[in-house]
Amino acid sequence: MMQSRGVQIWVGLLVIAGMAALLMLAMKVSNIRVFSAENGYAVSANFENIGGLKVRSPVTMAGVVVGRVSEIGFDSEIYEAVVTMNIDPRYDNLPEDTSASIFTSGLLGEQYIGLEAGGAESYLHDGDRIQLTQSAIVLEKLIGQFLVSQADK
Amino acid sequence: MMDFLQRLGATALGVTERIGRGHLFLLYVLGGFPGLLPRFGLVIKQIYASGVLSLLIIAVSGLFVGMVLALQGYNTLVDFGATESLGVVVALSLVRELGPVVGALLFAGRAGSALTAEIGLMKATEQLSAMEMMAVNPLHRVVAPRLLGGIIAMPLLAAILSAVGIIGGYLVAVGLLGVDEGAFWSQMQAKVDLFDDVASGVIKSVVFGFVVTWIALFEGYDAVPTSEGVSRATTRTVVHASLAVLALNFILTALMFGDD
Amino acid sequence: MPEAWVRIRGLRYARGEQVIFEGVDMDIPRGRLTAIMGPSGTGKTTLLRLIGGQLHADAGTVEVAGENVAALRSKALYRLRKRMGMLFQNGALLTDLSVFDNVAFPLREHTRLPERMIRDLVLMKLHAVGLRGARELMPAQLSGGMARRVALARAIALDPQMVLFDEPFTGQDPISLGVLVSLLRSLTDALGLTSVVVSHDVQESLSIADYVYVISEGRVVEHGTPEALRQSTSPWVQQFLQGQSDGPVPFHYPAPDYRADLLADDRP
């Protein structure tokens, strides 16, 4: 079936525009630089309480995103949360005694893991566990403690 | 009372019959898809008819939707001092919901009604019958390329609507309201996820393109072959397709974003 | 008389409560022009659709080229349809294709001929109906008679053995009527077609037909050659052929007695 050239050109334009729009959504609007499980390395950490942490929450170091939470599990023997993080392979020189804390961005923002480098000579490897952790600050708990301490006075 | 019950039963039977007919129709049409591969020119013609001809209304609507989102979002966010999140609000609303949904509603009005009228008139003027007598299956030759064209065109249109909308939101937010440009884009990039948000928006628009085109084609094919019947079928297309899009959107949203 | 190409036996067809055909027997001879005549609304078009396999009889059989149309599976039915052409009342040209593409449509759908050969074939068919010069026009630009001639060219594009004509003469001015009448006759003879013309235009049909069936109220009322029909003693056939306003088919729709009706007391 013969097609007029005009039709083909217009459809080509539509497809190009659509693809360009998708590309813009992918590159400019969303975070395409997500680390897939294959090219990062996994590090786990135990927390007493993870608060509102979710899978895909960011993992930062000095405010820079270095990885994402890949899995959240529960250790039923010690009753603690086990958080597995996927760290960008570019950052393969995190000291072994790095500590992990759960912070909140802003007062009501979402929660993320902040890493702080220690001073050890050897580095963290795939499958290692971060020993030093600090749990999420749960606002209700904090208020409760504050009220109790006020009552004690 | 008996009369009422009788009429109710007859209506229910009629609706059930139409649902059955519509699905059988779809089955026959899908049977024509393999035959389209060597003759993709037929599909290109339909992408032109339903996609390119809807482009202008989609792009203009997207621009205005994005601009309004930025204005309204700013008014709310400014109370919390969180205007740098404006980019997130605009982008998430567009990519997840408004791009696919508004796109599909416009598509139903622009391309869907045209498809119904076209098929209905082909039926009324015996063109479909003539094809059958020429040993050409009109479901394969006429309907199948239109369905595939709609399925291909809709996600492209929805992506264009979202992208243009985000640009519109950017123009209002940064140009008019003085939101910081860096914060607008970086917050957006931090919160919008390629798979969770962009990909699910694309999936939605594929489903909507399929359903709207299917309804439009079936209404045309099932229309009473008179000018009155065709005009009624065209109205039904817009009403039914819009309702189907909104209802399906709820279901898809619940499935995709429900367990977070 | 040559063998029958279409053989209809004991045909019964009803649409809902309304019985359209009841016990119709018909033999349509091969290579001849057969006219089927009858008043409007006697289901003449329905008969063509039954022959083409678009509708199925409730009882009885419709055989085309020795095959029972209703029993054919869709593949075999499509194979049979490639051997027939049908001319619809309004031409039924595909509105989004030009005249040339309309005639080329069956060739492109059913053959893998190179485009050059398709062009030659299409121009030959268009030449046969005298519209070779109109190949670039769109259907919307054609007059009714021209559209019917294009449709005729399309119907014979695959060189069928039989062509069904649905009311080819209605609503034509005298010139295009004359063109169509002579085209029908000359194409039937030149291509050895089995032509079936359904019509209620008595004079045109009688002038070109080899054999005529007259149907009314679901039955064959009379059949024979045009000469035999003109001699028919049936008053109904005579009324139909002469076009008299009153006769066995009364001028008045059944109604109570005129005088009694006027004097009736149920006026509001």
XYZ file of C-alpha atoms in Angstrom:
681
model
C 0.000 0.000 0.000
C 1.435 3.324 -1.011
C 1.854 5.916 1.706
C 2.093 9.590 1.058
C 5.391 10.991 2.259
C 3.628 13.580 4.371
C 1.967 10.919 6.486
C 5.233 9.101 7.064
C 7.067 12.274 8.006
C 4.371 13.298 10.455
C 4.254 9.884 12.105
C 8.035 9.969 12.318
C 7.809 13.346 14.019
C 5.220 12.043 16.469
C 7.391 9.068 17.376
C 10.480 11.274 17.768
C 8.567 13.766 19.923
C 7.134 10.958 22.042
C 10.519 9.341 22.497
C 12.087 12.714 23.310
C 9.382 13.289 25.910
C 10.003 9.857 27.440
C 13.722 10.530 27.422
C 13.154 13.838 29.177
C 10.975 12.127 31.766
C 13.684 9.525 32.271
C 16.763 11.755 32.340
C 15.654 15.168 33.475
C 12.645 14.374 35.651
C 13.433 11.078 37.302
C 16.523 9.622 38.911
C 17.738 7.308 36.233
C 21.012 6.750 38.094
C 19.460 4.098 40.277
C 21.906 1.371 41.192
C 20.694 -1.992 40.179
C 21.580 -4.852 42.472
C 24.197 -6.213 40.082
C 26.578 -3.300 39.819
C 26.609 -2.192 43.462
C 27.821 -4.017 46.543
C 25.647 -4.951 49.496
C 26.272 -3.927 53.076
C 23.898 -4.691 55.926
C 23.269 -3.117 59.276
C 21.057 -3.908 62.264
C 18.858 -1.256 63.789
C 16.690 -1.352 66.879
C 14.117 0.766 65.111
C 14.063 1.954 61.540
C 11.090 4.303 61.897
C 9.720 5.149 58.447
C 12.666 3.866 56.414
C 11.613 2.184 53.161
C 13.154 0.139 50.426
C 14.747 2.565 47.907
C 15.358 5.211 50.588
C 18.661 6.980 49.941
C 21.915 6.167 51.690
C 24.114 9.247 52.032
C 27.578 10.113 53.143
C 28.364 13.728 53.928
C 25.019 14.511 52.251
C 25.905 12.815 48.986
C 23.780 9.883 47.875
C 26.099 6.864 47.693
C 23.519 4.089 47.590
C 19.971 2.971 48.311
C 18.218 0.662 50.721
C 17.659 -2.572 48.827
C 15.994 -4.765 51.429
C 14.467 -4.488 54.881
C 14.214 -7.647 56.930
C 13.546 -8.637 60.513
C 15.807 -10.782 62.661
C 13.396 -12.766 64.821
C 16.126 -13.894 67.259
C 17.357 -10.541 68.437
C 14.226 -8.635 67.441
C 16.015 -6.095 65.312
C 15.575 -4.780 61.803
C 18.135 -5.865 59.220
C 18.635 -3.256 56.541
C 20.573 -4.164 53.418
C 22.012 -1.287 51.431
C 23.274 -1.258 47.907
C 26.317 0.987 47.628
C 27.518 2.483 44.366
C 30.737 0.673 43.364
C 32.402 4.047 42.847
C 32.513 4.352 46.649
C 34.447 1.184 47.417
C 36.700 2.745 50.009
C 34.357 3.078 53.001
C 36.278 2.228 56.179
C 35.255 -0.903 58.078
C 34.237 1.032 61.160
C 31.830 3.281 59.281
C 28.723 4.023 61.349
C 25.152 4.186 60.048
C 22.358 6.357 61.449
C 18.793 6.894 60.387
C 17.992 10.572 59.913
C 14.973 12.526 58.866
C 15.277 15.142 56.170
C 13.687 18.170 57.725
C 11.209 17.889 60.580
C 8.588 15.899 58.689
C 10.517 14.731 55.634
C 11.290 11.183 54.645
C 13.915 9.100 56.367
C 17.308 8.134 55.013
C 20.482 6.449 56.175
C 23.477 8.618 56.844
C 26.914 6.973 56.885
C 29.878 8.435 58.777
C 33.359 7.266 57.974
C 35.539 5.894 60.744
C 39.317 5.643 60.756
C 40.053 1.977 60.013
C 42.575 1.004 57.378
C 40.545 -1.795 55.759
C 37.404 -1.194 53.741
C 33.869 -2.594 53.693
C 33.228 -5.376 51.168
C 30.172 -7.020 49.660
C 28.192 -8.822 52.376
C 29.846 -7.043 55.293
C 27.927 -5.734 58.256
C 28.142 -2.254 59.719
C 28.531 -2.626 63.488
C 27.918 0.889 64.719
C 24.338 1.955 64.192
C 21.981 4.515 65.575
C 18.253 4.005 65.274
C 15.675 6.329 63.948
C 14.432 8.988 66.283
C 10.750 8.384 66.779
C 9.060 11.659 67.482
C 6.391 10.194 69.785
C 9.073 8.501 71.915
C 11.015 11.744 72.168
C 7.943 13.650 73.278
C 7.171 10.903 75.784
C 10.678 11.095 77.288
C 10.449 14.848 77.441
C 7.134 14.675 79.322
C 8.515 12.100 81.764
C 11.586 14.191 82.466
C 9.404 17.233 83.030
C 7.253 15.296 85.505
C 10.348 14.182 87.439
C 11.439 17.726 88.148
C -44.124 -4.044 39.188
C -43.812 -7.119 36.960
C -43.390 -4.756 34.068
C -40.510 -3.037 35.804
C -38.817 -6.328 36.651
C -39.255 -7.495 33.100
C -37.674 -4.369 31.730
C -34.849 -4.649 34.251
C -34.196 -8.225 33.169
C -34.283 -7.290 29.508
C -31.804 -4.462 30.098
C -29.471 -6.742 32.035
C -29.637 -9.319 29.262
C -28.952 -6.658 26.661
C -25.939 -5.335 28.552
C -24.547 -8.855 29.035
C -25.018 -9.570 25.355
C -23.163 -6.404 24.385
C -20.296 -7.244 26.711
C -20.069 -10.665 25.122
C -20.213 -9.217 21.619
C -17.550 -6.668 22.467
C -15.144 -9.327 23.685
C -15.765 -11.657 20.749
C -15.172 -8.672 18.505
C -11.859 -8.047 20.263
C -10.886 -11.697 19.866
C -11.458 -11.589 16.113
C -9.620 -8.281 15.788
C -6.607 -9.542 17.743
C -6.540 -12.488 15.355
C -5.663 -9.984 12.650
C -2.583 -8.627 14.459
C -0.031 -11.125 13.062
C -1.129 -10.247 9.539
C -0.310 -6.584 10.172
C 3.437 -7.084 10.510
C 4.196 -7.378 6.786
C 1.817 -4.501 6.090
C 2.846 -2.007 8.719
C 1.998 0.854 6.374
C -1.656 0.355 7.307
C -0.797 0.894 10.980
C 1.337 3.956 10.222
C -1.628 5.525 8.476
C -3.710 4.985 11.617
C -1.005 6.321 13.932
C -1.211 9.430 11.793
C -5.005 9.583 11.993
C -5.301 9.089 15.739
C -1.878 10.199 16.978
C -0.601 13.056 14.882
C -4.010 14.663 14.537
C -4.417 14.649 18.352
C -0.953 16.090 18.903
C -1.887 19.749 18.993
C -4.735 19.440 21.497
C -2.582 17.158 23.676
C 0.389 19.530 23.707
C -1.678 22.652 24.363
C -3.664 20.955 27.126
C -0.465 19.667 28.689
C 1.023 23.135 28.793
C -1.991 24.612 30.559
C -2.394 21.690 32.965
C 1.256 22.042 34.013
C 0.930 25.776 34.459
C -2.172 25.441 36.629
C -0.549 22.702 38.701
C 2.405 24.976 39.419
C 0.159 27.880 40.412
C -2.068 25.805 42.684
C 0.779 23.804 44.145
C 2.667 26.982 44.955
C -0.260 28.409 46.894
C -0.400 25.322 49.087
C 3.337 24.729 49.480
C 4.168 28.339 50.303
C 2.341 27.918 53.629
C 4.807 25.187 54.607
C 7.814 26.970 53.210
C 8.315 24.044 50.876
C 8.072 25.758 47.514
C 11.225 24.028 46.309
C 9.118 20.849 46.247
C 6.967 22.402 43.542
C 8.854 20.474 40.869
C 8.013 17.205 42.605
C 4.339 18.064 42.879
C 4.050 19.039 39.231
C 6.088 16.130 37.913
C 4.493 13.417 40.033
C 0.947 14.606 39.324
C 1.631 14.684 35.607
C 3.684 11.543 35.195
C 1.582 9.328 37.443
C -1.951 10.591 36.819
C -2.671 13.569 34.630
C -0.493 12.612 31.677
C -2.139 9.242 31.110
C -5.649 10.211 32.286
C -6.096 13.641 30.713
C -4.318 12.321 27.638
C -6.735 9.396 27.387
C -9.799 11.607 27.938
C -8.678 13.970 25.179
C -7.831 10.974 23.009
C -11.332 9.573 23.519
C -12.865 12.885 22.497
C -10.591 13.609 19.552
C -9.554 10.260 18.079
C -12.139 7.903 19.620
C -15.168 9.751 18.350
C -13.578 10.057 14.902
C -12.925 6.311 14.819
C -16.501 5.481 15.774
C -17.911 7.820 13.166
C -15.565 6.474 10.513
C -16.325 2.801 11.152
C -20.032 3.518 11.614
C -20.204 5.344 8.288
C -18.274 2.560 6.576
C -20.900 0.192 7.898
C -23.802 2.443 6.910
C -22.484 2.857 3.365
C -21.971 -0.920 3.049
C -18.204 -0.547 2.701
C -17.611 -3.222 5.328
C -20.128 -5.486 3.649
C -18.489 -4.881 0.283
C -15.136 -5.855 1.749
C -16.598 -9.080 3.052
C -17.943 -9.846 -0.388
C -14.465 -9.185 -1.783
C -13.255 -11.927 0.571
C -11.463 -9.390 2.773
C -12.141 -9.595 6.490
C -12.915 -6.026 7.593
C -12.028 -6.875 11.192
C -8.499 -7.645 10.059
C -8.154 -5.105 7.273
C -9.962 -2.103 8.780
C -10.310 -2.566 12.529
C -7.041 -4.264 13.557
C -4.688 -1.556 12.202
C -6.749 1.103 13.945
C -6.547 -0.727 17.270
C -2.785 -1.200 17.009
C -2.362 2.419 15.906
C -4.235 3.592 19.000
C -2.178 1.375 21.292
C 1.039 2.808 19.837
C -0.083 6.439 19.669
C -1.517 6.784 23.190
C 1.679 6.312 25.273
C 3.548 8.702 22.960
C 0.817 11.295 23.407
C 0.727 10.810 27.187
C 4.501 11.218 27.437
C 4.324 14.379 25.346
C 1.526 15.724 27.549
C 3.555 15.053 30.701
C 6.750 16.536 29.296
C 5.055 19.652 27.952
C 3.174 19.973 31.239
C 6.399 19.855 33.247
C 7.852 22.534 30.992
C 4.699 24.597 31.563
C 5.039 24.088 35.299
C 8.701 25.101 35.086
C 7.834 28.297 33.215
C 5.299 29.330 35.846
C 7.284 28.187 38.869
C 10.682 29.560 37.918
C 9.714 32.357 35.587
C 6.636 33.710 37.329
C 6.776 32.639 40.958
C 10.541 32.837 41.471
C 11.113 29.268 42.678
C 14.789 28.380 42.590
C 15.562 26.655 39.326
C 18.116 24.247 40.780
C 15.787 23.169 43.568
C 12.917 22.716 41.123
C 14.792 20.161 39.018
C 16.917 18.485 41.696
C 14.009 17.861 44.061
C 12.092 16.464 41.135
C 14.925 14.133 40.224
C 15.320 12.995 43.805
C 11.677 12.042 44.237
C 10.478 10.865 40.830
C 11.467 7.282 40.148
C 12.010 5.974 36.664
C 10.334 2.630 37.257
C 7.783 3.376 39.963
C 6.501 6.589 38.420
C 7.517 7.032 34.788
C 7.184 3.387 33.753
C 3.861 2.908 35.513
C 2.575 6.046 33.792
C 3.561 4.550 30.463
C 1.864 1.249 31.325
C -1.285 3.131 32.252
C -1.333 4.991 28.969
C -0.855 1.787 26.960
C -3.842 0.259 28.766
C -5.912 3.403 28.219
C -4.980 3.572 24.544
C -6.067 -0.015 24.129
C -9.373 0.387 25.974
C -10.378 3.701 24.382
C -9.617 2.478 20.866
C -11.346 -0.829 21.490
C -14.524 0.867 22.751
C -14.488 3.360 19.883
C -14.068 0.670 17.243
C -16.681 -1.608 18.761
C -19.227 1.184 19.046
C -18.658 2.015 15.396
C -18.854 -1.596 14.287
C -21.930 -2.253 16.411
C -23.714 0.986 15.473
C -27.143 0.973 13.905
C -26.173 1.703 10.287
C -28.063 4.961 9.913
C -26.851 8.509 10.394
C -28.795 8.697 13.660
C -27.330 5.419 14.873
C -23.792 6.543 14.079
C -24.198 9.859 15.871
C -25.551 8.059 18.922
C -22.683 5.595 18.839
C -20.218 8.489 18.716
C -21.706 9.994 21.866
C -21.629 6.600 23.557
C -17.963 6.214 22.679
C -16.974 9.414 24.426
C -19.095 8.649 27.503
C -18.155 4.983 27.862
C -14.486 5.456 27.026
C -14.132 8.312 29.537
C -15.835 6.299 32.278
C -13.704 3.267 31.480
C -10.524 5.353 31.661
C -11.418 6.866 35.039
C -12.482 3.549 36.554
C -9.458 1.693 35.199
C -7.215 4.471 36.452
C -8.423 3.825 39.977
C -7.801 0.103 39.664
C -4.377 0.523 38.084
C -3.352 3.137 40.640
C -4.410 0.847 43.474
C -2.417 -1.996 41.924
C 0.720 0.026 41.208
C 0.980 2.468 44.055
C -1.238 0.775 46.611
C 1.260 -1.167 48.728
C 3.997 1.332 49.372
C -30.441 -23.903 -21.148
C -26.990 -24.185 -19.522
C -26.430 -25.839 -16.142
C -27.367 -23.926 -13.024
C -24.542 -22.009 -11.355
C -26.647 -21.107 -8.365
C -29.235 -23.599 -7.161
C -31.705 -22.632 -4.452
C -34.029 -25.247 -2.994
C -36.811 -24.842 -0.442
C -35.326 -21.610 0.877
C -36.882 -20.209 4.013
C -35.572 -17.103 5.716
C -37.173 -15.051 8.459
C -36.051 -11.918 10.250
C -37.603 -12.185 13.677
C -41.335 -12.669 13.198
C -41.260 -11.469 9.626
C -40.952 -14.282 7.082
C -39.032 -13.020 4.064
C -38.739 -16.190 1.983
C -40.835 -19.325 2.205
C -40.110 -22.259 -0.081
C -38.209 -20.466 -2.826
C -36.703 -22.612 -5.607
C -34.445 -20.965 -8.145
C -31.895 -21.993 -10.780
C -29.544 -19.335 -12.051
C -27.979 -20.453 -15.336
C -24.291 -20.158 -15.933
C -22.997 -17.493 -18.292
C -26.358 -15.755 -18.581
C -27.918 -12.618 -17.226
C -30.696 -13.430 -14.812
C -32.963 -10.727 -13.465
C -34.779 -11.120 -10.173
C -37.640 -8.667 -9.960
C -40.180 -7.839 -7.371
C -41.729 -4.928 -5.525
C -39.691 -3.014 -2.938
C -39.349 -4.745 0.388
C -39.571 -8.306 -0.908
C -36.059 -9.094 0.267
C -34.256 -8.999 -3.056
C -31.084 -7.692 -1.428
C -31.468 -10.346 1.251
C -31.465 -12.960 -1.488
C -28.129 -11.675 -2.783
C -26.677 -11.791 0.729
C -27.886 -15.374 1.078
C -26.116 -16.258 -2.174
C -22.969 -14.446 -1.021
C -23.003 -16.283 2.294
C -23.407 -13.157 4.444
C -26.714 -14.488 5.727
C -27.721 -18.059 6.389
C -31.029 -19.650 5.439
C -33.306 -20.953 8.182
C -34.197 -23.929 6.007
C -33.393 -25.143 2.536
C -30.116 -24.843 0.692
C -28.277 -22.262 -1.392
C -25.691 -23.897 -3.619
C -23.148 -21.890 -5.570
C -20.889 -23.748 -8.009
C -21.995 -26.990 -6.417
C -21.096 -25.941 -2.857
C -23.599 -25.392 -0.069
C -22.807 -21.811 0.944
C -24.166 -22.065 4.490
C -22.049 -25.124 5.276
C -18.746 -23.589 4.191
C -16.137 -22.680 6.764
C -14.884 -19.130 6.535
C -11.730 -20.001 4.547
C -13.664 -21.925 1.925
C -16.320 -19.222 1.871
C -13.663 -16.583 1.205
C -12.250 -18.741 -1.582
C -15.700 -18.934 -3.121
C -16.217 -15.191 -2.756
C -13.061 -14.495 -4.722
C -14.949 -16.046 -7.630
C -17.905 -13.680 -7.240
C -18.199 -9.946 -7.406
C -20.966 -7.856 -5.938
C -22.138 -4.447 -6.945
C -23.817 -2.668 -4.066
C -26.665 -0.255 -4.564
C -24.586 2.838 -3.854
C -21.307 1.422 -5.058
C -19.914 1.059 -1.509
C -16.570 2.449 -2.623
C -13.970 2.796 0.119
C -14.142 6.513 0.823
C -10.526 6.949 1.897
C -9.106 5.473 -1.318
C -8.976 6.998 -4.795
C -10.780 5.447 -7.761
C -7.564 3.735 -8.816
C -6.876 2.324 -5.345
C -10.474 1.145 -5.021
C -10.198 -0.960 -8.157
C -6.725 -2.109 -7.131
C -7.959 -3.044 -3.643
C -9.000 -6.683 -4.335
C -5.880 -7.216 -6.445
C -3.589 -5.947 -3.714
C -5.420 -7.929 -1.051
C -5.475 -11.245 -2.856
C -2.506 -11.297 -5.203
C 1.185 -10.592 -4.944
C 1.384 -9.025 -8.372
C 4.006 -6.350 -8.918
C 2.709 -2.797 -8.838
C 3.256 -2.334 -12.594
C 1.005 -5.241 -13.439
C -1.635 -4.061 -10.976
C -1.546 -0.703 -12.713
C -2.122 -2.322 -16.099
C -4.973 -4.470 -14.803
C -6.653 -1.560 -13.053
C -6.436 0.638 -16.126
C -7.935 -2.161 -18.232
C -10.883 -2.567 -15.870
C -11.381 1.187 -15.647
C -11.210 1.433 -19.421
C -13.917 -1.219 -19.708
C -16.291 0.989 -17.721
C -15.086 4.137 -19.486
C -13.505 5.804 -16.442
C -9.791 5.437 -17.129
C -9.483 9.216 -17.005
C -11.095 9.446 -13.562
C -8.531 7.309 -11.757
C -7.212 10.143 -9.568
C -10.633 11.220 -8.272
C -11.867 10.389 -4.792
C -15.251 8.655 -4.369
C -16.802 11.832 -2.942
C -16.126 13.604 -6.269
C -18.039 11.045 -8.354
C -21.664 11.150 -9.463
C -23.871 8.233 -8.463
C -23.630 6.613 -11.881
C -19.854 6.993 -12.011
C -19.486 5.520 -8.527
C -21.520 2.511 -9.660
C -19.307 2.062 -12.705
C -16.155 2.232 -10.564
C -17.706 -0.323 -8.253
C -18.417 -2.474 -11.303
C -14.771 -2.232 -12.350
C -13.809 -3.260 -8.828
C -16.289 -6.151 -8.845
C -14.689 -7.598 -11.995
C -11.100 -6.853 -10.937
C -10.382 -10.448 -9.965
C -12.129 -11.786 -13.083
C -14.946 -13.469 -11.182
C -17.292 -16.043 -12.670
C -20.380 -14.429 -11.213
C -21.371 -10.859 -10.414
C -24.345 -9.941 -8.242
C -25.957 -6.583 -8.978
C -28.050 -4.958 -6.273
C -30.499 -2.485 -7.822
C -28.057 -1.164 -10.426
C -30.621 1.074 -12.137
C -32.317 2.969 -9.339
C -31.978 6.714 -9.170
C -30.050 7.185 -12.413
C -30.553 9.859 -15.021
C -31.430 8.527 -18.514
C -27.881 8.769 -19.831
C -26.102 6.920 -17.025
C -29.011 4.461 -17.002
C -28.347 3.702 -20.651
C -24.616 3.376 -19.957
C -25.190 0.931 -17.107
C -27.705 -1.167 -19.051
C -25.385 -1.600 -22.016
C -22.366 -2.195 -19.728
C -24.158 -4.990 -17.928
C -25.093 -6.721 -21.120
C -21.753 -6.279 -22.846
C -19.649 -7.335 -19.833
C -21.798 -10.425 -19.315
C -21.262 -11.442 -22.919
C -17.611 -10.439 -23.197
C -16.449 -12.069 -19.954
C -18.889 -14.967 -19.971
C -20.173 -13.785 -16.584
C -23.022 -15.283 -14.670
C -24.865 -12.088 -13.803
C -27.641 -11.788 -11.279
C -29.484 -8.488 -11.391
C -31.878 -7.654 -8.615
C -34.140 -4.819 -9.640
C -37.593 -3.387 -9.723
C -36.963 -1.413 -12.893
C -39.104 -3.517 -15.196
C -38.267 -2.161 -18.644
C -34.479 -2.081 -18.179
C -34.381 -5.528 -16.622
C -36.587 -7.112 -19.287
C -34.573 -5.512 -22.060
C -31.277 -7.142 -21.077
C -32.178 -10.288 -19.118
C -31.924 -13.798 -20.524
C -34.118 -15.172 -17.800
C -36.383 -13.555 -15.250
C -37.680 -14.494 -11.818
C -40.480 -12.471 -10.289
C -40.797 -12.765 -6.533
C -43.419 -11.386 -4.225
C -44.346 -12.032 -0.618
C -41.585 -14.569 -0.165
C -42.406 -16.728 -3.177
C -41.487 -17.033 -6.810
C -44.590 -15.828 -8.624
C -43.444 -16.382 -12.156
C -40.298 -17.207 -14.065
C -39.252 -17.545 -17.671
C -37.720 -15.637 -20.515
C -38.728 -11.987 -20.881
C -41.010 -12.871 -23.810
C -42.723 -15.619 -21.850
C -43.207 -13.246 -18.969
C -44.833 -10.599 -21.130
C -47.344 -13.257 -22.238
C -48.043 -14.280 -18.650
C -51.700 -14.653 -17.787
C -51.212 -13.872 -14.126
C -52.956 -10.579 -13.400
C -50.431 -9.865 -10.632
C -47.488 -10.140 -13.049
C -49.297 -7.997 -15.588
C -49.931 -5.315 -12.972
C -46.271 -5.379 -11.946
C -44.980 -5.237 -15.515
C -47.383 -2.518 -16.581
C -47.038 -0.542 -13.407
C -50.789 -0.150 -12.899
C -51.780 1.562 -9.699
C -54.657 -0.747 -8.887
C -55.168 -4.434 -9.465
C -54.425 -7.581 -7.484
C -52.169 -5.347 -5.385
C -54.763 -2.849 -4.239
C -54.148 0.897 -4.232
C -55.541 1.119 -0.687
C -53.853 -0.292 2.363
C -56.379 -2.637 4.044
C -58.899 -0.406 5.832
C -62.483 -0.593 7.047
C -65.252 0.497 4.731
C -64.712 4.121 3.661
C -68.257 5.255 4.302
C -68.484 3.515 7.652
C -65.107 4.957 8.622
C -66.130 8.524 7.878
C -69.366 8.169 9.777
C -67.806 6.408 12.739
C -68.416 8.048 16.073
C -64.982 7.673 17.621
C -63.848 11.133 16.600
C -62.259 13.044 19.431
